[in-house]
Amino acid sequence: LCLIGMANVNEATVDYSNKIILAPMVRMNTLPFRLLSLDHGADLVYSEELVDHKLVKTERRVNDVLGTVDFVDPLDGQVVFRTCPREKNKIILQIGTASAERALEAAKKVEKDVAAIDINMGCPKQFSLAGGMGAALLSTPDIACNILTTLVNNLSIPVTCKVRVFSNETDTIVLCKKLEACGIAAIGVHGRTKAERPRHANRVDMIRTLTQHLKIPVIANGGSKDIMDYPSILKFKSVTNASSVMVARAAQDNCSIFSSTNGVKDIHQLIKEYLKYCVDYDNAAPNSKYCVQSMLGSQQESPLGKKFLESQSLEQMCDLWGLGDYWRQKKDEYTTGGLISRWELTP
Ligand code: FNR
């Protein structure tokens, strides 16, 4: 039996039903934060959005020292995407795109290393809209469907998309049904329109209605204002009637909300666990700092927070949370292992 040329060659699957998911967040969702979220109970984790142009330029490199697979920009050595076997079946890579061909080229690069591909159809930022990406795709359903169909027909892993809603319910249902018909495995729905900001109410009723019109799992999103622990995630799931839920901002503040058993953890304990992963996976200091800063929130005003804001290197950050020796030990280990890394940035 010759499979070549058959429309749908999807082999691997991801079960999208009844899942609690870390929603995509630019800068935040690099490898250390994804692993931390998995540790604390997230079932699936999205990457940050990676723009197709950037991904297609990368080279795939197996990093034996770290035990990772890196997608590196060969021109400047920048790690565009780093993943590891532990998250292989849980990581959904999100692509920003306006072109079926480029999206496919980008997805093909990572196909063997991730669980699924998601297309960002919700980003309202000017950069995305000007390039016809993100929420711009909501107004160009033919392009959106071409992207999804192309990926579904040519990838061996599931394809999903993440959308925002229109203010009109019927328009939203019509669009989502079109997207569903492309063969996607699930759809993430943020219950705000392209023009709406976080201060606007999330349209939970619209998400609920959508769940009644679609056959594929709906992943409800946009509920962070009312999410502060695991029970409130379940409440959001229940009011939206969604199969699954994805959480961004509330998880950014404290990702132990994903834990169904342990309650919400002290943020300093989480930061410590986070920094340990940054050391283990040689995460860039500016990215590590950004994420710790997000987690610290209002505690940036505390004496420790102020010291932290002055830090520049991962070693300095680690020293503040009692991980300085761990950093130095790993540095020696990795230097001996011949890792070409960012250690040299550290004074
Ligand atoms: C986001 N969001 C987002 N969405 C997306 O599809 N791709 C992305 O890369 C990002 N990046 C991003 C960064 C940061 C810092 C935030 C806070 C948000 C949107 C996010 O996934 C989600 O749709 C909204 O934040 C609404 O969900 P919550 O926050 O109410 O759970």
Short mmCIF file of C-alpha atoms and ligand atoms in Angstrom, two decimals:
data_model
loop_
_atom_site.label_atom_id
_atom_site.label_comp_id
_atom_site.label_asym_id
_atom_site.label_seq_id
_atom_site.Cartn_x
_atom_site.Cartn_y
_atom_site.Cartn_z
CA LEU A 1 0.00 0.00 0.00
CA CYS A 2 1.53 3.26 -1.11
CA LEU A 3 0.82 6.10 1.27
CA ILE A 4 2.72 8.73 -0.67
CA GLY A 5 0.36 11.29 -2.09
CA MET A 6 -2.43 10.49 0.29
CA ALA A 7 -4.10 13.60 1.61
CA ASN A 8 -3.75 12.95 5.29
CA VAL A 9 -0.61 11.32 6.65
CA ASN A 10 -1.13 12.20 10.30
CA GLU A 11 0.26 9.42 12.47
CA ALA A 12 0.89 10.79 15.91
CA THR A 13 -1.96 12.04 18.05
CA VAL A 14 -2.39 14.25 21.07
CA ASP A 15 -5.42 13.82 23.29
CA TYR A 16 -6.81 17.33 23.60
CA SER A 17 -9.80 16.45 25.73
CA ASN A 18 -9.98 17.26 29.41
CA LYS A 19 -6.58 18.94 29.52
CA ILE A 20 -5.22 21.84 31.56
CA ILE A 21 -2.73 23.65 29.37
CA LEU A 22 -0.06 26.34 29.60
CA ALA A 23 -1.12 28.92 26.98
CA PRO A 24 1.48 30.40 24.61
CA MET A 25 3.40 33.41 25.90
CA VAL A 26 6.16 35.21 24.05
CA ARG A 27 9.45 35.20 26.00
CA MET A 28 7.86 33.46 29.00
CA ASN A 29 7.39 30.02 27.48
CA THR A 30 10.97 29.00 26.83
CA LEU A 31 12.09 25.55 27.97
CA PRO A 32 12.63 26.24 31.71
CA PHE A 33 9.14 27.66 32.24
CA ARG A 34 7.52 24.89 30.23
CA LEU A 35 9.24 22.24 32.35
CA LEU A 36 8.30 24.06 35.55
CA SER A 37 4.66 24.14 34.43
CA LEU A 38 4.76 20.42 33.63
CA ASP A 39 6.27 19.73 37.07
CA HIS A 40 3.34 21.54 38.64
CA GLY A 41 0.63 19.72 36.77
CA ALA A 42 0.13 21.25 33.31
CA ASP A 43 -0.91 18.47 30.91
CA LEU A 44 0.36 20.21 27.77
CA VAL A 45 2.55 23.27 27.22
CA TYR A 46 2.70 25.71 24.32
CA SER A 47 5.90 27.33 23.18
CA GLU A 48 6.10 31.05 22.69
CA GLU A 49 5.01 32.11 19.22
CA LEU A 50 7.82 31.65 16.73
CA VAL A 51 7.51 33.51 13.47
CA ASP A 52 7.89 31.25 10.43
CA HIS A 53 10.66 33.39 8.86
CA LYS A 54 12.79 32.94 11.96
CA LEU A 55 12.19 29.22 12.29
CA VAL A 56 12.92 28.35 8.65
CA LYS A 57 16.38 29.89 8.95
CA THR A 58 17.38 27.67 11.86
CA GLU A 59 19.58 24.59 11.92
CA ARG A 60 18.64 21.61 14.05
CA ARG A 61 21.44 20.67 16.43
CA VAL A 62 21.49 17.90 18.98
CA ASN A 63 23.12 19.31 22.10
CA ASP A 64 24.77 16.35 23.85
CA VAL A 65 25.99 18.39 26.78
CA LEU A 66 22.55 19.68 27.75
CA GLY A 67 20.53 16.75 26.44
CA THR A 68 18.46 19.08 24.27
CA VAL A 69 17.57 19.61 20.64
CA ASP A 70 18.32 23.16 19.59
CA PHE A 71 17.11 25.11 16.60
CA VAL A 72 19.83 27.66 16.09
CA ASP A 73 20.14 30.68 13.84
CA PRO A 74 23.42 29.84 12.09
CA LEU A 75 24.24 33.49 11.48
CA ASP A 76 24.33 34.68 15.08
CA GLY A 77 24.24 31.40 17.04
CA GLN A 78 21.00 32.41 18.75
CA VAL A 79 18.92 29.52 20.06
CA VAL A 80 15.48 30.17 18.55
CA PHE A 81 13.87 27.07 20.05
CA ARG A 82 15.25 24.58 22.56
CA THR A 83 13.43 21.43 23.57
CA CYS A 84 14.23 18.17 25.34
CA PRO A 85 12.90 14.59 25.35
CA ARG A 86 11.00 15.09 28.61
CA GLU A 87 8.49 17.41 26.90
CA LYS A 88 8.44 15.68 23.52
CA ASN A 89 4.85 14.44 23.85
CA LYS A 90 3.57 17.57 25.56
CA ILE A 91 5.05 20.50 23.69
CA ILE A 92 2.92 22.30 21.15
CA LEU A 93 4.94 24.64 19.00
CA GLN A 94 3.09 27.78 17.98
CA ILE A 95 3.90 29.39 14.66
CA GLY A 96 3.15 32.95 13.57
CA THR A 97 2.54 32.92 9.84
CA ALA A 98 0.61 34.31 6.88
CA SER A 99 1.83 31.78 4.34
CA ALA A 100 0.96 28.10 3.95
CA GLU A 101 4.28 27.32 2.27
CA ARG A 102 6.43 29.02 4.88
CA ALA A 103 4.34 27.61 7.74
CA LEU A 104 4.87 24.12 6.34
CA GLU A 105 8.59 24.67 5.91
CA ALA A 106 8.82 25.90 9.50
CA ALA A 107 6.69 23.05 10.86
CA LYS A 108 8.68 20.43 8.94
CA LYS A 109 11.83 21.59 10.73
CA VAL A 110 10.44 20.71 14.15
CA GLU A 111 7.98 17.94 13.22
CA LYS A 112 10.04 15.13 14.73
CA ASP A 113 10.75 16.99 17.96
CA VAL A 114 7.35 18.33 19.07
CA ALA A 115 3.93 16.86 19.81
CA ALA A 116 1.86 19.22 17.69
CA ILE A 117 1.78 22.50 15.79
CA ASP A 118 -0.48 25.45 16.58
CA ILE A 119 -1.13 28.45 14.36
CA ASN A 120 -1.51 31.80 16.07
CA MET A 121 -4.71 33.48 14.86
CA GLY A 122 -5.20 35.69 17.87
CA CYS A 123 -2.24 38.02 18.24
CA PRO A 124 -3.48 41.64 17.98
CA LYS A 125 -0.04 43.27 17.92
CA GLN A 126 0.76 45.63 15.06
CA PHE A 127 3.78 43.57 13.97
CA SER A 128 1.59 40.51 13.45
CA LEU A 129 -1.34 42.32 11.88
CA ALA A 130 0.87 44.24 9.43
CA GLY A 131 2.32 40.94 8.24
CA GLY A 132 -1.13 39.35 7.85
CA MET A 133 -0.40 37.05 10.81
CA GLY A 134 -2.11 36.46 14.16
CA ALA A 135 -5.58 38.00 14.45
CA ALA A 136 -5.33 39.30 10.85
CA LEU A 137 -6.06 35.71 9.76
CA LEU A 138 -9.53 35.98 11.32
CA SER A 139 -10.42 38.36 8.48
CA THR A 140 -8.76 36.25 5.77
CA PRO A 141 -10.34 32.83 6.34
CA ASP A 142 -9.21 31.56 2.93
CA ILE A 143 -5.58 32.10 3.84
CA ALA A 144 -6.18 30.72 7.34
CA CYS A 145 -7.79 27.59 5.93
CA ASN A 146 -5.08 27.16 3.32
CA ILE A 147 -2.45 27.24 6.06
CA LEU A 148 -4.29 24.70 8.20
CA THR A 149 -5.15 22.34 5.34
CA THR A 150 -1.58 22.42 4.05
CA LEU A 151 -0.24 21.53 7.48
CA VAL A 152 -2.85 18.86 8.19
CA ASN A 153 -2.18 17.19 4.83
CA ASN A 154 1.58 17.21 5.08
CA LEU A 155 2.50 16.72 8.73
CA SER A 156 2.60 13.55 10.79
CA ILE A 157 1.57 15.40 13.96
CA PRO A 158 -1.69 17.16 14.94
CA VAL A 159 -2.40 20.74 13.95
CA THR A 160 -4.48 23.25 15.92
CA CYS A 161 -5.11 26.98 15.90
CA LYS A 162 -5.78 29.60 18.54
CA VAL A 163 -8.32 32.29 17.71
CA ARG A 164 -10.06 35.28 19.19
CA VAL A 165 -13.82 35.76 18.81
CA PHE A 166 -15.84 38.29 16.82
CA SER A 167 -18.38 40.43 18.68
CA ASN A 168 -21.06 38.69 16.61
CA GLU A 169 -21.73 35.13 17.71
CA THR A 170 -22.87 33.82 14.32
CA ASP A 171 -19.72 35.17 12.60
CA THR A 172 -17.61 33.43 15.23
CA ILE A 173 -19.41 30.12 14.76
CA VAL A 174 -19.13 30.31 10.96
CA LEU A 175 -15.39 30.99 11.11
CA CYS A 176 -14.66 28.28 13.66
CA LYS A 177 -16.64 25.71 11.71
CA LYS A 178 -14.60 26.57 8.61
CA LEU A 179 -11.40 26.11 10.56
CA GLU A 180 -12.67 22.86 12.04
CA ALA A 181 -13.41 21.55 8.55
CA CYS A 182 -9.69 21.85 7.71
CA GLY A 183 -9.03 18.79 9.85
CA ILE A 184 -7.53 20.43 12.92
CA ALA A 185 -7.42 18.41 16.12
CA ALA A 186 -8.65 21.12 18.50
CA ILE A 187 -9.21 24.86 18.64
CA GLY A 188 -8.07 27.32 21.30
CA VAL A 189 -10.55 30.16 21.82
CA HIS A 190 -9.70 33.38 23.63
CA GLY A 191 -13.07 34.99 24.39
CA ARG A 192 -12.08 38.53 23.43
CA THR A 193 -12.18 40.30 20.07
CA LYS A 194 -9.10 41.52 18.24
CA ALA A 195 -9.73 45.05 19.55
CA GLU A 196 -10.35 44.04 23.16
CA ARG A 197 -7.71 44.20 25.90
CA PRO A 198 -7.37 42.18 29.10
CA ARG A 199 -9.50 44.71 31.03
CA HIS A 200 -12.49 43.82 28.87
CA ALA A 201 -14.70 40.96 29.98
CA ASN A 202 -13.93 37.53 28.55
CA ARG A 203 -16.90 36.30 26.51
CA VAL A 204 -17.44 33.02 28.32
CA ASP A 205 -20.95 32.65 26.87
CA MET A 206 -19.56 32.84 23.35
CA ILE A 207 -17.05 30.08 24.16
CA ARG A 208 -19.84 28.01 25.66
CA THR A 209 -21.98 28.41 22.53
CA LEU A 210 -19.04 27.43 20.34
CA THR A 211 -18.61 24.19 22.26
CA GLN A 212 -22.16 23.27 21.19
CA HIS A 213 -21.42 23.84 17.49
CA LEU A 214 -18.02 22.19 17.13
CA LYS A 215 -17.10 18.52 17.23
CA ILE A 216 -13.42 18.97 18.03
CA PRO A 217 -12.30 19.85 21.56
CA VAL A 218 -12.53 23.54 22.38
CA ILE A 219 -9.73 24.85 24.57
CA ALA A 220 -11.15 27.80 26.51
CA ASN A 221 -8.87 30.74 27.17
CA GLY A 222 -9.00 34.26 28.58
CA GLY A 223 -10.06 33.48 32.13
CA SER A 224 -6.95 34.50 34.06
CA LYS A 225 -8.56 37.43 35.86
CA ASP A 226 -10.61 34.93 37.86
CA ILE A 227 -8.00 32.19 38.10
CA MET A 228 -5.84 31.96 41.19
CA ASP A 229 -5.70 28.22 41.90
CA TYR A 230 -6.67 24.82 40.54
CA PRO A 231 -10.34 24.93 41.63
CA SER A 232 -10.79 28.24 39.76
CA ILE A 233 -9.34 26.64 36.61
CA LEU A 234 -11.98 23.93 36.92
CA LYS A 235 -14.63 26.59 37.42
CA PHE A 236 -13.56 28.33 34.19
CA LYS A 237 -13.73 24.98 32.42
CA SER A 238 -17.20 24.41 33.76
CA VAL A 239 -18.66 27.86 32.91
CA THR A 240 -17.32 27.64 29.36
CA ASN A 241 -18.36 23.99 28.97
CA ALA A 242 -15.00 23.53 27.24
CA SER A 243 -13.26 20.22 26.88
CA SER A 244 -9.96 21.79 27.92
CA VAL A 245 -8.63 25.04 29.30
CA MET A 246 -5.48 27.01 28.59
CA VAL A 247 -4.11 29.58 31.04
CA ALA A 248 -1.59 32.34 30.37
CA ARG A 249 -1.34 35.26 32.83
CA ALA A 250 -2.39 33.44 35.99
CA ALA A 251 0.23 30.78 35.21
CA GLN A 252 2.84 33.44 34.52
CA ASP A 253 2.23 34.78 38.04
CA ASN A 254 2.36 31.36 39.68
CA CYS A 255 2.36 28.17 37.62
CA SER A 256 1.66 25.96 40.64
CA ILE A 257 -2.03 26.80 40.00
CA PHE A 258 -1.86 23.79 37.66
CA SER A 259 -1.44 21.45 40.60
CA SER A 260 -4.60 19.56 41.49
CA THR A 261 -3.14 18.26 44.73
CA ASN A 262 -0.51 20.49 46.27
CA GLY A 263 -2.13 23.94 46.50
CA VAL A 264 -0.45 27.14 45.36
CA LYS A 265 3.26 27.31 46.15
CA ASP A 266 5.31 30.18 47.52
CA ILE A 267 6.64 32.19 44.57
CA HIS A 268 10.23 32.12 45.88
CA GLN A 269 10.20 28.34 45.91
CA LEU A 270 8.98 28.41 42.29
CA ILE A 271 11.62 30.94 41.28
CA LYS A 272 14.28 28.70 42.78
CA GLU A 273 13.01 25.70 40.82
CA TYR A 274 12.79 27.90 37.73
CA LEU A 275 16.38 29.17 38.04
CA LYS A 276 17.63 25.63 38.49
CA TYR A 277 16.15 24.76 35.11
CA CYS A 278 17.73 27.91 33.65
CA VAL A 279 21.10 26.63 34.82
CA ASP A 280 20.46 23.06 33.68
CA TYR A 281 19.43 24.22 30.22
CA ASP A 282 21.80 27.17 29.86
CA ASN A 283 18.94 29.59 29.43
CA ALA A 284 19.98 33.07 28.30
CA ALA A 285 20.31 35.50 31.21
CA PRO A 286 18.03 38.24 29.76
CA ASN A 287 15.25 35.69 29.16
CA SER A 288 15.71 34.19 32.62
CA LYS A 289 15.57 37.66 34.15
CA TYR A 290 12.41 38.57 32.26
CA CYS A 291 10.64 35.45 33.50
CA VAL A 292 11.74 35.81 37.12
CA GLN A 293 10.63 39.43 36.99
CA SER A 294 7.20 38.34 35.75
CA MET A 295 6.95 35.80 38.54
CA LEU A 296 8.07 38.27 41.20
CA GLY A 297 5.35 40.75 40.23
CA SER A 298 4.82 43.33 42.94
CA GLN A 299 7.62 41.78 45.03
CA GLN A 300 10.10 43.59 42.79
CA GLU A 301 9.72 46.42 45.32
CA SER A 302 11.07 44.27 48.18
CA PRO A 303 14.77 44.46 49.19
CA LEU A 304 15.41 41.13 47.44
CA GLY A 305 13.44 42.32 44.42
CA LYS A 306 15.50 45.48 44.17
CA LYS A 307 18.75 43.52 44.32
CA PHE A 308 17.38 41.20 41.69
CA LEU A 309 16.59 44.08 39.34
CA GLU A 310 20.27 45.05 39.45
CA SER A 311 21.43 41.56 38.50
CA GLN A 312 22.59 40.88 34.96
CA SER A 313 24.03 37.40 34.93
CA LEU A 314 22.42 34.09 35.75
CA GLU A 315 25.08 33.60 38.44
CA GLN A 316 23.99 36.81 40.19
CA MET A 317 20.34 35.73 40.05
CA CYS A 318 21.24 32.28 41.35
CA ASP A 319 23.21 33.79 44.24
CA LEU A 320 20.09 35.65 45.38
CA TRP A 321 18.06 32.46 45.63
CA GLY A 322 20.81 30.30 47.15
CA LEU A 323 21.78 28.55 43.93
CA GLY A 324 25.14 30.21 43.32
CA ASP A 325 27.15 27.08 44.07
CA TYR A 326 24.86 25.05 41.86
CA TRP A 327 25.49 27.49 39.01
CA ARG A 328 29.28 27.31 39.50
CA GLN A 329 29.28 23.53 39.64
CA LYS A 330 27.24 23.28 36.44
CA LYS A 331 29.42 25.85 34.73
CA ASP A 332 32.47 23.66 35.35
CA GLU A 333 30.61 20.59 34.20
CA TYR A 334 29.40 22.23 31.00
CA THR A 335 32.71 23.92 30.25
CA THR A 336 34.45 20.54 30.53
CA GLY A 337 31.75 19.12 28.30
CA GLY A 338 32.73 21.64 25.65
CA LEU A 339 29.43 23.47 25.59
CA ILE A 340 29.54 26.55 23.43
CA SER A 341 27.33 28.74 25.50
CA ARG A 342 26.65 32.09 26.97
CA TRP A 343 28.76 31.55 30.07
CA GLU A 344 31.22 34.09 28.73
CA LEU A 345 28.61 36.84 29.14
CA THR A 346 28.92 36.40 32.87
CA PRO A 347 31.48 38.75 34.45
C1 FNR B 1 0.36 36.25 25.45
N1 FNR B 1 -0.55 35.69 24.55
C2 FNR B 1 -0.07 35.02 23.44
N2 FNR B 1 -0.94 34.34 22.63
C3 FNR B 1 -0.49 33.62 21.59
O1 FNR B 1 -1.30 32.99 20.88
N3 FNR B 1 0.85 33.56 21.32
C4 FNR B 1 1.77 34.21 22.08
O2 FNR B 1 2.98 34.11 21.82
C5 FNR B 1 1.31 35.00 23.17
N4 FNR B 1 2.19 35.71 23.96
C6 FNR B 1 1.73 36.26 25.14
C7 FNR B 1 2.66 36.81 26.04
C8 FNR B 1 2.22 37.29 27.27
C9 FNR B 1 3.22 37.81 28.26
C10 FNR B 1 0.84 37.27 27.59
C11 FNR B 1 0.34 37.78 28.91
C12 FNR B 1 -0.07 36.77 26.68
C13 FNR B 1 -1.98 35.61 24.87
C14 FNR B 1 -2.27 34.46 25.81
O3 FNR B 1 -1.90 33.21 25.28
C15 FNR B 1 -3.77 34.42 26.16
O4 FNR B 1 -4.52 34.25 25.00
C16 FNR B 1 -4.26 35.68 26.87
O5 FNR B 1 -3.32 36.14 27.82
C17 FNR B 1 -5.59 35.42 27.56
O6 FNR B 1 -5.50 34.31 28.46
P1 FNR B 1 -5.33 34.51 30.05
O7 FNR B 1 -4.11 35.35 30.28
O8 FNR B 1 -6.57 35.24 30.53
O9 FNR B 1 -5.22 33.14 30.61
#
